[in-house]
Amino acid sequence: MSGIKSFFNGIFSIFKSKKDIKLGFYGPPNAGKTSLANRICKDFTGEEIGKVSKIPHETRSVQFKEKVEISYKGKKMVFKMIDTPGIATKIDYEEFLKYKVKKNEAKKRAKEATQGVIESIKWLDDMDVVVVVLDATENPYNQVNITIIGNLAARKIPVLIVANKIDKRKADLKKVQAAFPEYDVIGTSARYGKNLDKFYESIFKLTKKI
Amino acid sequence: MKKRVKKIKGFSIYFMPYSEIRNLDSEGRMKKILDIIFGNNILILQGRLRLDEETRLIGDTMAMIGHVKNFRGIELAVISGNGRENLLGKIRNNVASTLFGGDIGAITIIGPATIVKEIKRNPKKIELFLNK
């Protein structure tokens, strides 16, 4: 009986291994999740995954890019890229008024962003590997970051922490590394494509933990 | 036209020992916490929720924005051990967690966003900034 079971498990694992790896981009709003995902998609498919903006919560629904074949040092892997809306515990439409967004538009944006957070949380279970993108110029000890990273660890989903915006003067990579000593933390600048080799290397390493 | 500024009429700080939620399921814990938050209280909870419950709290409260009058979300912070305790410390924490069902050495602060503007946290302290 156990022989039959292991035979079918073997068959299923063959099919499973052929599936694209679901690579999720999580993190707080405006950390550069879409910028980083765009950079990768553009490098390997020639197309971007979504629009970026200085206004927080530009991504308000989950965005996908299928069949992204990433090659690094002779190795190739196919990913399904999943870019998620930034997770926050509150969204106030007045925050958008500072960016000269009209009141009605700001209210609509806040409502959509709120739905986006709920959608992001629902998707947590479906990821194979997650890149948590943090803004290296901000305080990393944000409870949302800690809760999301802890949650992924509890679900045994491999996590890579990216401290983005290291091109900025205020960026503090060491502070992010000190906040999450149990995880791989790499610094990148999605805007200028800095340190992406290290990113790809870390992602390939991480997929071995699936 | 003069902008109308809503003032906070008052708030209370509510301390809850872990024993009050220890025997509740996730549903019951959420309800108990939300009842306190919706009453314009800042909750200081001994211990912490499970990680899935913390995530659920974020999701549930976001879903309530626009459906509960004057509710704009929450501010949340947890102070707990930094995971760098020595072996004896880790064993002690694990035994306590097993016996009491949660990280009772931690403190969780949850406040409605209408009252709590921001909770700044670093490993050693928490600063609570209130709305004017």
Coordinates of N, CA and C in Angstrom, one line a residue, chain A:
Chain A
M1 N 0.8 -1.2 0.0 CA 0.0 0.0 0.0 C 0.9 1.3 0.0
S2 N 1.9 1.2 0.9 CA 2.8 2.4 1.0 C 3.6 2.6 -0.3
G3 N 3.8 1.4 -1.0 CA 4.5 1.5 -2.3 C 3.7 2.2 -3.3
I4 N 2.4 2.0 -3.3 CA 1.5 2.7 -4.3 C 1.5 4.2 -4.0
K5 N 1.4 4.4 -2.6 CA 1.3 5.8 -2.2 C 2.6 6.6 -2.6
S6 N 3.7 6.0 -2.4 CA 5.0 6.7 -2.8 C 5.1 6.8 -4.3
F7 N 4.5 5.8 -5.0 CA 4.5 5.9 -6.5 C 3.7 7.2 -7.0
F8 N 2.5 7.3 -6.4 CA 1.7 8.5 -6.7 C 2.3 9.8 -6.3
N9 N 2.9 9.8 -5.1 CA 3.6 11.0 -4.6 C 4.7 11.4 -5.5
G10 N 5.4 10.4 -6.0 CA 6.5 10.6 -7.0 C 6.0 11.3 -8.3
I11 N 4.8 10.7 -8.8 CA 4.2 11.3 -10.0 C 3.8 12.7 -9.7
F12 N 3.1 12.9 -8.6 CA 2.6 14.3 -8.3 C 3.8 15.3 -8.1
S13 N 4.9 14.8 -7.5 CA 6.0 15.7 -7.3 C 6.6 16.1 -8.7
I14 N 6.6 15.2 -9.7 CA 7.1 15.6 -11.0 C 6.3 16.7 -11.6
F15 N 4.9 16.6 -11.4 CA 4.0 17.7 -12.0 C 4.3 19.0 -11.2
K16 N 4.4 18.8 -9.8 CA 4.6 19.9 -9.0 C 5.9 20.7 -9.3
S17 N 6.9 20.0 -9.6 CA 8.2 20.6 -9.9 C 8.1 21.4 -11.2
K18 N 7.2 21.0 -12.1 CA 7.1 21.8 -13.4 C 6.3 23.1 -13.2
K19 N 5.6 23.2 -12.1 CA 4.8 24.5 -11.9 C 5.8 25.6 -11.7
D20 N 5.3 26.8 -12.1 CA 6.1 28.0 -11.9 C 6.1 28.3 -10.4
I21 N 7.2 28.9 -10.0 CA 7.4 29.2 -8.6 C 6.7 30.6 -8.3
K22 N 5.8 30.6 -7.3 CA 5.1 31.8 -7.1 C 5.9 32.7 -6.2
L23 N 6.4 33.8 -6.7 CA 7.3 34.8 -6.0 C 6.5 36.0 -5.7
G24 N 6.2 36.2 -4.4 CA 5.4 37.3 -3.9 C 6.2 38.5 -3.5
F25 N 5.8 39.7 -3.7 CA 6.4 40.9 -3.2 C 5.5 41.6 -2.2
Y26 N 6.0 41.5 -1.0 CA 5.2 42.1 0.1 C 5.9 43.2 0.8
G27 N 5.2 44.0 1.6 CA 5.8 45.1 2.4 C 4.9 46.2 2.6
P28 N 5.5 47.2 3.3 CA 4.6 48.4 3.5 C 4.5 49.3 2.3
P29 N 3.5 50.2 2.3 CA 3.3 51.1 1.1 C 4.6 51.9 0.8
N30 N 4.8 52.1 -0.5 CA 5.9 53.0 -1.0 C 7.3 52.5 -0.7
A31 N 7.5 51.2 -0.5 CA 8.8 50.7 -0.2 C 9.6 50.4 -1.5
G32 N 8.8 50.2 -2.6 CA 9.4 50.0 -3.9 C 9.2 48.5 -4.4
K33 N 8.1 47.9 -3.9 CA 7.8 46.6 -4.4 C 7.6 46.5 -5.9
T34 N 6.7 47.4 -6.4 CA 6.4 47.4 -7.8 C 7.7 47.8 -8.6
S35 N 8.4 48.8 -8.1 CA 9.7 49.2 -8.8 C 10.6 48.0 -9.0
L36 N 10.8 47.2 -7.9 CA 11.7 46.1 -7.9 C 11.1 45.0 -8.9
A37 N 9.8 44.7 -8.8 CA 9.2 43.7 -9.6 C 9.3 44.2 -11.1
N38 N 9.1 45.5 -11.3 CA 9.2 46.0 -12.7 C 10.6 45.8 -13.3
R39 N 11.6 46.1 -12.4 CA 13.0 46.0 -12.9 C 13.3 44.5 -13.3
I40 N 12.8 43.6 -12.5 CA 13.0 42.2 -12.8 C 12.3 41.8 -14.1
C41 N 11.0 42.1 -14.1 CA 10.1 41.8 -15.3 C 10.7 42.4 -16.6
K42 N 11.1 43.6 -16.5 CA 11.7 44.4 -17.7 C 12.9 43.7 -18.1
D43 N 13.8 43.3 -17.2 CA 15.1 42.6 -17.5 C 14.8 41.3 -18.3
F44 N 13.8 40.5 -17.9 CA 13.6 39.2 -18.4 C 12.4 39.0 -19.3
T45 N 11.5 39.9 -19.4 CA 10.4 39.8 -20.3 C 10.2 41.0 -21.2
G46 N 10.9 42.1 -20.8 CA 10.7 43.3 -21.6 C 9.5 44.1 -21.2
E47 N 8.7 43.6 -20.3 CA 7.5 44.3 -19.9 C 7.4 44.6 -18.4
E48 N 6.7 45.6 -18.0 CA 6.6 45.9 -16.6 C 5.4 45.2 -16.0
I49 N 5.3 45.2 -14.7 CA 4.2 44.5 -14.0 C 3.1 45.5 -13.6
G50 N 3.5 46.8 -13.3 CA 2.6 47.8 -12.9 C 3.1 49.2 -12.8
K51 N 2.2 50.1 -12.5 CA 2.6 51.5 -12.5 C 3.2 51.9 -11.2
V52 N 4.1 52.8 -11.2 CA 4.7 53.3 -9.9 C 4.4 54.8 -9.8
S53 N 4.4 55.2 -8.5 CA 4.1 56.6 -8.2 C 4.7 57.0 -6.9
K54 N 4.9 58.3 -6.7 CA 5.4 58.8 -5.4 C 4.3 58.8 -4.4
I55 N 3.0 58.7 -4.9 CA 1.9 58.7 -3.9 C 1.8 57.3 -3.4
P56 N 1.7 57.2 -2.0 CA 1.5 55.8 -1.5 C 0.3 55.1 -2.0
H57 N 0.3 53.8 -1.9 CA -0.8 52.9 -2.3 C -1.1 53.1 -3.8
E58 N -0.1 53.2 -4.6 CA -0.3 53.2 -6.1 C -0.9 51.8 -6.5
T59 N -0.3 50.8 -5.9 CA -0.8 49.4 -6.2 C -1.9 49.1 -5.3
R60 N -3.1 49.0 -5.8 CA -4.3 48.7 -4.9 C -5.0 47.4 -5.2
S61 N -4.4 46.7 -6.1 CA -4.9 45.3 -6.3 C -3.7 44.4 -6.7
V62 N -3.8 43.1 -6.4 CA -2.7 42.2 -6.7 C -2.4 42.2 -8.2
Q63 N -1.2 42.3 -8.6 CA -0.8 42.2 -10.0 C 0.1 41.0 -10.3
F64 N -0.1 40.5 -11.5 CA 0.7 39.3 -11.8 C 1.5 39.4 -13.1
K65 N 2.6 38.6 -13.1 CA 3.3 38.5 -14.4 C 3.7 37.0 -14.5
E66 N 3.1 36.3 -15.4 CA 3.3 34.9 -15.6 C 4.6 34.6 -16.4
K67 N 5.1 33.4 -16.2 CA 6.2 32.9 -17.0 C 7.4 33.9 -17.1
V68 N 7.9 34.3 -15.9 CA 9.1 35.2 -15.9 C 10.3 34.2 -15.7
E69 N 11.0 34.0 -16.8 CA 12.2 33.1 -16.7 C 13.4 33.9 -16.3
I70 N 13.9 33.7 -15.1 CA 15.1 34.4 -14.6 C 16.3 33.5 -14.8
S71 N 17.3 34.1 -15.5 CA 18.5 33.3 -15.6 C 19.6 34.0 -14.8
Y72 N 20.4 33.2 -14.1 CA 21.5 33.8 -13.3 C 22.6 32.8 -13.3
K73 N 23.8 33.2 -13.8 CA 25.0 32.3 -13.8 C 24.7 31.0 -14.4
G74 N 24.0 30.9 -15.5 CA 23.8 29.7 -16.3 C 22.6 28.9 -15.8
K75 N 22.0 29.3 -14.7 CA 20.8 28.6 -14.2 C 19.5 29.4 -14.6
K76 N 18.5 28.6 -14.8 CA 17.2 29.2 -15.2 C 16.1 28.8 -14.3
M77 N 15.2 29.7 -14.0 CA 14.0 29.3 -13.2 C 12.8 30.1 -13.7
V78 N 11.6 29.5 -13.7 CA 10.4 30.2 -14.2 C 9.6 30.6 -13.0
F79 N 9.3 31.9 -12.9 CA 8.5 32.4 -11.8 C 7.2 33.0 -12.2
K80 N 6.2 32.9 -11.3 CA 5.0 33.7 -11.5 C 5.2 34.8 -10.5
M81 N 5.3 36.0 -11.0 CA 5.6 37.2 -10.1 C 4.2 37.7 -9.6
I82 N 4.2 38.0 -8.3 CA 2.9 38.5 -7.7 C 3.3 39.7 -6.9
D83 N 2.8 40.8 -7.4 CA 3.1 42.1 -6.7 C 1.8 42.5 -5.9
T84 N 2.0 42.7 -4.6 CA 0.8 42.9 -3.8 C 0.8 44.4 -3.3
P85 N -0.5 44.8 -3.0 CA -0.6 46.2 -2.4 C 0.1 46.3 -1.0
G86 N 0.6 47.4 -0.7 CA 1.3 47.6 0.6 C 0.4 47.4 1.7
I87 N 0.9 46.7 2.8 CA 0.1 46.4 3.9 C 0.2 47.5 5.0
A88 N -0.9 48.0 5.5 CA -0.9 49.0 6.6 C -2.1 48.7 7.5
T89 N -2.0 49.3 8.7 CA -3.1 49.1 9.6 C -4.2 50.2 9.6
K90 N -3.9 51.2 8.8 CA -4.8 52.3 8.7 C -4.5 53.1 7.4
I91 N -5.6 53.6 6.7 CA -5.4 54.4 5.5 C -6.3 55.6 5.6
D92 N -5.7 56.7 5.6 CA -6.5 58.0 5.8 C -6.5 58.7 4.5
Y93 N -7.6 59.0 3.9 CA -7.6 59.7 2.6 C -6.9 61.0 2.6
E94 N -6.9 61.7 3.8 CA -6.2 63.0 4.0 C -4.7 62.9 3.6
E95 N -4.2 61.7 3.8 CA -2.7 61.5 3.5 C -2.5 61.8 2.0
F96 N -3.5 61.5 1.1 CA -3.3 61.7 -0.3 C -3.5 63.1 -0.7
L97 N -4.2 63.9 0.1 CA -4.4 65.3 -0.3 C -3.1 66.1 -0.3
K98 N -2.1 65.6 0.5 CA -0.8 66.2 0.5 C -0.1 66.1 -0.9
Y99 N -0.5 65.1 -1.7 CA 0.0 65.0 -3.0 C -0.8 65.6 -4.1
K100 N -1.7 66.5 -3.6 CA -2.5 67.3 -4.5 C -3.6 66.4 -5.3
V101 N -3.9 65.3 -4.6 CA -5.0 64.5 -5.2 C -6.3 65.1 -4.7
K102 N -7.3 65.2 -5.6 CA -8.6 65.8 -5.2 C -9.3 64.9 -4.2
K103 N -10.1 65.6 -3.4 CA -10.7 64.9 -2.2 C -11.5 63.7 -2.6
N104 N -12.3 63.8 -3.7 CA -13.1 62.6 -4.1 C -12.2 61.5 -4.5
E105 N -11.2 61.8 -5.3 CA -10.2 60.9 -5.8 C -9.5 60.2 -4.6
A106 N -9.1 61.1 -3.6 CA -8.4 60.6 -2.4 C -9.3 59.6 -1.6
K107 N -10.5 59.9 -1.5 CA -11.4 59.0 -0.8 C -11.5 57.6 -1.5
K108 N -11.6 57.7 -2.9 CA -11.8 56.5 -3.7 C -10.5 55.7 -3.5
R109 N -9.4 56.4 -3.6 CA -8.0 55.7 -3.5 C -7.9 55.0 -2.1
A110 N -8.3 55.7 -1.1 CA -8.3 55.1 0.3 C -9.1 53.9 0.4
K111 N -10.3 53.9 -0.2 CA -11.2 52.8 -0.2 C -10.6 51.6 -0.9
E112 N -10.0 51.9 -2.1 CA -9.4 50.8 -2.9 C -8.2 50.2 -2.2
A113 N -7.4 51.1 -1.6 CA -6.2 50.7 -0.9 C -6.5 49.8 0.3
T114 N -7.6 50.1 1.0 CA -8.1 49.3 2.1 C -8.4 47.9 1.7
Q115 N -9.1 47.8 0.5 CA -9.4 46.5 0.0 C -8.2 45.8 -0.5
G116 N -7.2 46.6 -0.9 CA -5.9 46.0 -1.4 C -5.2 45.3 -0.2
V117 N -5.2 45.9 0.9 CA -4.6 45.3 2.1 C -5.2 44.0 2.4
I118 N -6.5 43.9 2.4 CA -7.2 42.7 2.7 C -6.9 41.6 1.7
E119 N -6.8 42.0 0.4 CA -6.4 41.1 -0.7 C -5.0 40.5 -0.5
S120 N -4.1 41.4 -0.1 CA -2.7 41.0 0.1 C -2.6 40.0 1.2
I121 N -3.3 40.2 2.3 CA -3.3 39.2 3.4 C -3.9 37.9 3.0
K122 N -4.9 37.9 2.2 CA -5.5 36.7 1.7 C -4.6 35.8 0.9
W123 N -3.7 36.6 0.1 CA -2.8 35.9 -0.8 C -1.6 35.3 -0.1
L124 N -1.4 35.6 1.2 CA -0.2 35.1 2.0 C 0.0 33.6 1.9
D125 N -1.1 32.9 1.9 CA -1.1 31.4 1.9 C -0.6 30.8 0.6
D126 N -0.8 31.6 -0.5 CA -0.5 31.0 -1.8 C 0.9 31.2 -2.3
M127 N 1.7 31.8 -1.5 CA 3.1 32.0 -2.0 C 4.0 30.9 -1.8
D128 N 5.0 30.7 -2.8 CA 6.1 29.7 -2.6 C 7.3 30.4 -1.9
V129 N 7.6 31.6 -2.4 CA 8.7 32.4 -1.9 C 8.3 33.8 -1.8
V130 N 8.7 34.5 -0.7 CA 8.3 35.9 -0.6 C 9.5 36.8 -0.4
V131 N 9.4 37.9 -1.2 CA 10.4 39.0 -1.0 C 9.7 40.1 -0.2
V132 N 10.2 40.4 1.0 CA 9.6 41.5 1.8 C 10.4 42.7 1.5
V133 N 9.8 43.7 0.8 CA 10.6 44.9 0.4 C 10.3 46.0 1.5
L134 N 11.4 46.4 2.1 CA 11.3 47.5 3.1 C 12.0 48.7 2.5
D135 N 11.6 49.9 3.0 CA 12.3 51.1 2.7 C 13.5 51.3 3.6
A136 N 14.7 51.3 3.1 CA 15.9 51.3 4.0 C 16.0 52.7 4.7
T137 N 15.2 53.7 4.3 CA 15.3 55.0 4.9 C 14.3 55.1 6.1
E138 N 13.5 54.1 6.2 CA 12.5 54.1 7.3 C 12.8 53.2 8.5
N139 N 12.2 53.4 9.6 CA 12.4 52.6 10.8 C 11.9 51.2 10.5
P140 N 12.8 50.1 10.5 CA 12.3 48.8 10.2 C 11.4 48.1 11.3
Y141 N 11.5 48.7 12.5 CA 10.7 48.1 13.6 C 9.2 48.4 13.6
N142 N 8.7 48.3 12.4 CA 7.3 48.5 12.2 C 6.5 47.2 12.5
Q143 N 5.4 47.3 13.3 CA 4.8 46.1 13.7 C 4.2 45.3 12.5
V144 N 3.8 46.0 11.4 CA 3.3 45.3 10.3 C 4.4 44.4 9.6
N145 N 5.6 45.0 9.5 CA 6.7 44.2 8.9 C 6.9 43.0 9.8
I146 N 7.0 43.2 11.1 CA 7.3 42.1 12.0 C 6.2 41.0 11.9
T147 N 4.9 41.4 11.9 CA 3.8 40.5 11.9 C 3.9 39.7 10.6
I148 N 4.0 40.4 9.5 CA 4.0 39.7 8.2 C 5.2 38.7 8.0
I149 N 6.4 39.2 8.4 CA 7.5 38.3 8.3 C 7.4 37.1 9.3
G150 N 6.9 37.3 10.5 CA 6.7 36.2 11.4 C 5.7 35.2 10.9
N151 N 4.6 35.8 10.3 CA 3.6 35.0 9.8 C 4.1 34.1 8.6
L152 N 4.9 34.6 7.8 CA 5.5 33.8 6.7 C 6.3 32.7 7.2
A153 N 7.1 33.0 8.2 CA 8.0 32.0 8.9 C 7.2 30.9 9.5
A154 N 6.1 31.3 10.1 CA 5.2 30.3 10.8 C 4.6 29.4 9.7
R155 N 4.4 29.9 8.5 CA 3.8 29.1 7.4 C 4.9 28.4 6.6
K156 N 6.2 28.5 7.1 CA 7.3 27.9 6.5 C 7.5 28.3 5.0
I157 N 7.2 29.6 4.8 CA 7.4 30.1 3.4 C 8.7 30.9 3.5
P158 N 9.7 30.5 2.6 CA 11.0 31.1 2.6 C 10.9 32.6 2.3
V159 N 11.6 33.4 3.1 CA 11.6 34.9 3.0 C 12.9 35.5 2.7
L160 N 12.9 36.4 1.8 CA 14.1 37.3 1.6 C 13.7 38.7 1.9
I161 N 14.5 39.4 2.8 CA 14.2 40.8 3.1 C 15.1 41.7 2.2
V162 N 14.4 42.6 1.5 CA 15.2 43.5 0.7 C 15.0 44.9 1.3
A163 N 16.2 45.5 1.6 CA 16.1 46.9 2.1 C 16.4 47.8 0.8
N164 N 15.3 48.3 0.4 CA 15.3 49.1 -0.9 C 15.7 50.5 -0.7
K165 N 16.0 51.2 -1.7 CA 16.3 52.7 -1.7 C 17.7 52.9 -1.1
I166 N 18.6 52.0 -1.2 CA 20.0 52.2 -0.6 C 20.7 53.3 -1.3
D167 N 20.2 53.8 -2.4 CA 20.9 54.9 -3.1 C 20.6 56.3 -2.3
K168 N 19.7 56.2 -1.4 CA 19.3 57.5 -0.7 C 20.3 57.7 0.5
R169 N 20.5 58.9 0.8 CA 21.5 59.3 1.9 C 21.1 58.7 3.2
K170 N 19.8 58.8 3.5 CA 19.2 58.4 4.8 C 19.2 56.8 5.0
A171 N 19.4 56.1 3.9 CA 19.3 54.6 4.0 C 20.2 54.0 5.0
D172 N 19.7 53.0 5.8 CA 20.5 52.4 6.8 C 20.3 50.9 6.7
L173 N 21.1 50.2 5.9 CA 21.0 48.8 5.7 C 21.3 48.0 7.0
K174 N 22.3 48.5 7.7 CA 22.7 47.8 8.9 C 21.5 47.8 10.0
K175 N 20.8 48.8 10.0 CA 19.6 48.9 10.9 C 18.6 47.8 10.5
V176 N 18.4 47.7 9.2 CA 17.4 46.6 8.8 C 17.9 45.3 9.1
Q177 N 19.2 45.1 8.9 CA 19.8 43.8 9.2 C 19.8 43.5 10.7
A178 N 20.0 44.5 11.5 CA 19.9 44.3 13.0 C 18.5 44.0 13.4
A179 N 17.5 44.5 12.7 CA 16.1 44.3 13.1 C 15.7 42.8 12.8
F180 N 16.3 42.2 11.8 CA 15.9 40.9 11.4 C 17.1 40.0 11.3
P181 N 17.7 39.7 12.4 CA 19.0 39.0 12.4 C 18.8 37.5 11.9
E182 N 17.6 37.0 11.9 CA 17.5 35.6 11.5 C 17.2 35.4 10.0
Y183 N 17.2 36.5 9.3 CA 16.9 36.4 7.8 C 18.0 37.0 7.0
D184 N 18.0 36.6 5.7 CA 18.9 37.2 4.7 C 18.3 38.6 4.4
V185 N 19.2 39.6 4.6 CA 18.7 40.9 4.2 C 19.7 41.5 3.2
I186 N 19.2 41.9 2.1 CA 20.1 42.5 1.1 C 19.7 43.9 0.8
G187 N 20.6 44.8 0.4 CA 20.3 46.2 0.1 C 20.2 46.3 -1.4
T188 N 19.1 47.0 -1.9 CA 19.0 47.2 -3.4 C 18.6 48.6 -3.6
S189 N 18.8 49.0 -4.9 CA 18.1 50.2 -5.4 C 17.4 49.8 -6.6
A190 N 16.1 49.6 -6.5 CA 15.3 49.2 -7.7 C 15.3 50.3 -8.7
R191 N 15.4 51.5 -8.3 CA 15.4 52.7 -9.2 C 16.6 52.7 -10.1
Y192 N 17.7 52.4 -9.6 CA 19.0 52.4 -10.4 C 19.5 51.0 -10.7
G193 N 18.7 49.9 -10.3 CA 19.1 48.6 -10.6 C 20.4 48.1 -9.9
K194 N 20.6 48.7 -8.7 CA 21.8 48.4 -7.9 C 21.6 47.1 -7.1
N195 N 22.6 46.2 -7.2 CA 22.7 45.0 -6.3 C 21.7 43.9 -6.8
L196 N 21.3 43.9 -8.0 CA 20.3 42.9 -8.4 C 20.9 41.5 -8.6
D197 N 22.2 41.5 -8.9 CA 22.9 40.2 -8.9 C 22.8 39.4 -7.6
K198 N 23.0 40.2 -6.6 CA 22.9 39.6 -5.2 C 21.5 39.2 -5.0
F199 N 20.5 40.0 -5.5 CA 19.1 39.6 -5.3 C 18.8 38.3 -6.0
Y200 N 19.2 38.1 -7.2 CA 19.0 36.9 -8.0 C 19.6 35.7 -7.3
E201 N 20.8 35.9 -6.9 CA 21.6 34.8 -6.2 C 20.8 34.4 -4.9
S202 N 20.3 35.4 -4.2 CA 19.5 35.0 -2.9 C 18.2 34.3 -3.3
I203 N 17.6 34.8 -4.3 CA 16.3 34.1 -4.7 C 16.5 32.7 -5.1
F204 N 17.6 32.4 -5.9 CA 17.8 31.1 -6.4 C 18.2 30.2 -5.1
K205 N 18.9 30.8 -4.2 CA 19.3 30.0 -3.0 C 18.0 29.7 -2.2
L206 N 17.1 30.7 -2.1 CA 15.9 30.5 -1.3 C 14.9 29.5 -1.9
T207 N 14.9 29.3 -3.2 CA 14.0 28.4 -3.8 C 14.3 26.9 -3.4
K208 N 15.6 26.7 -3.0 CA 16.0 25.4 -2.5 C 15.2 25.0 -1.3
K209 N 14.7 26.0 -0.5 CA 14.0 25.8 0.7 C 12.6 25.4 0.6
I210 N 12.1 25.5 -0.7 CA 10.6 25.2 -0.9 C 10.3 23.8 -0.7

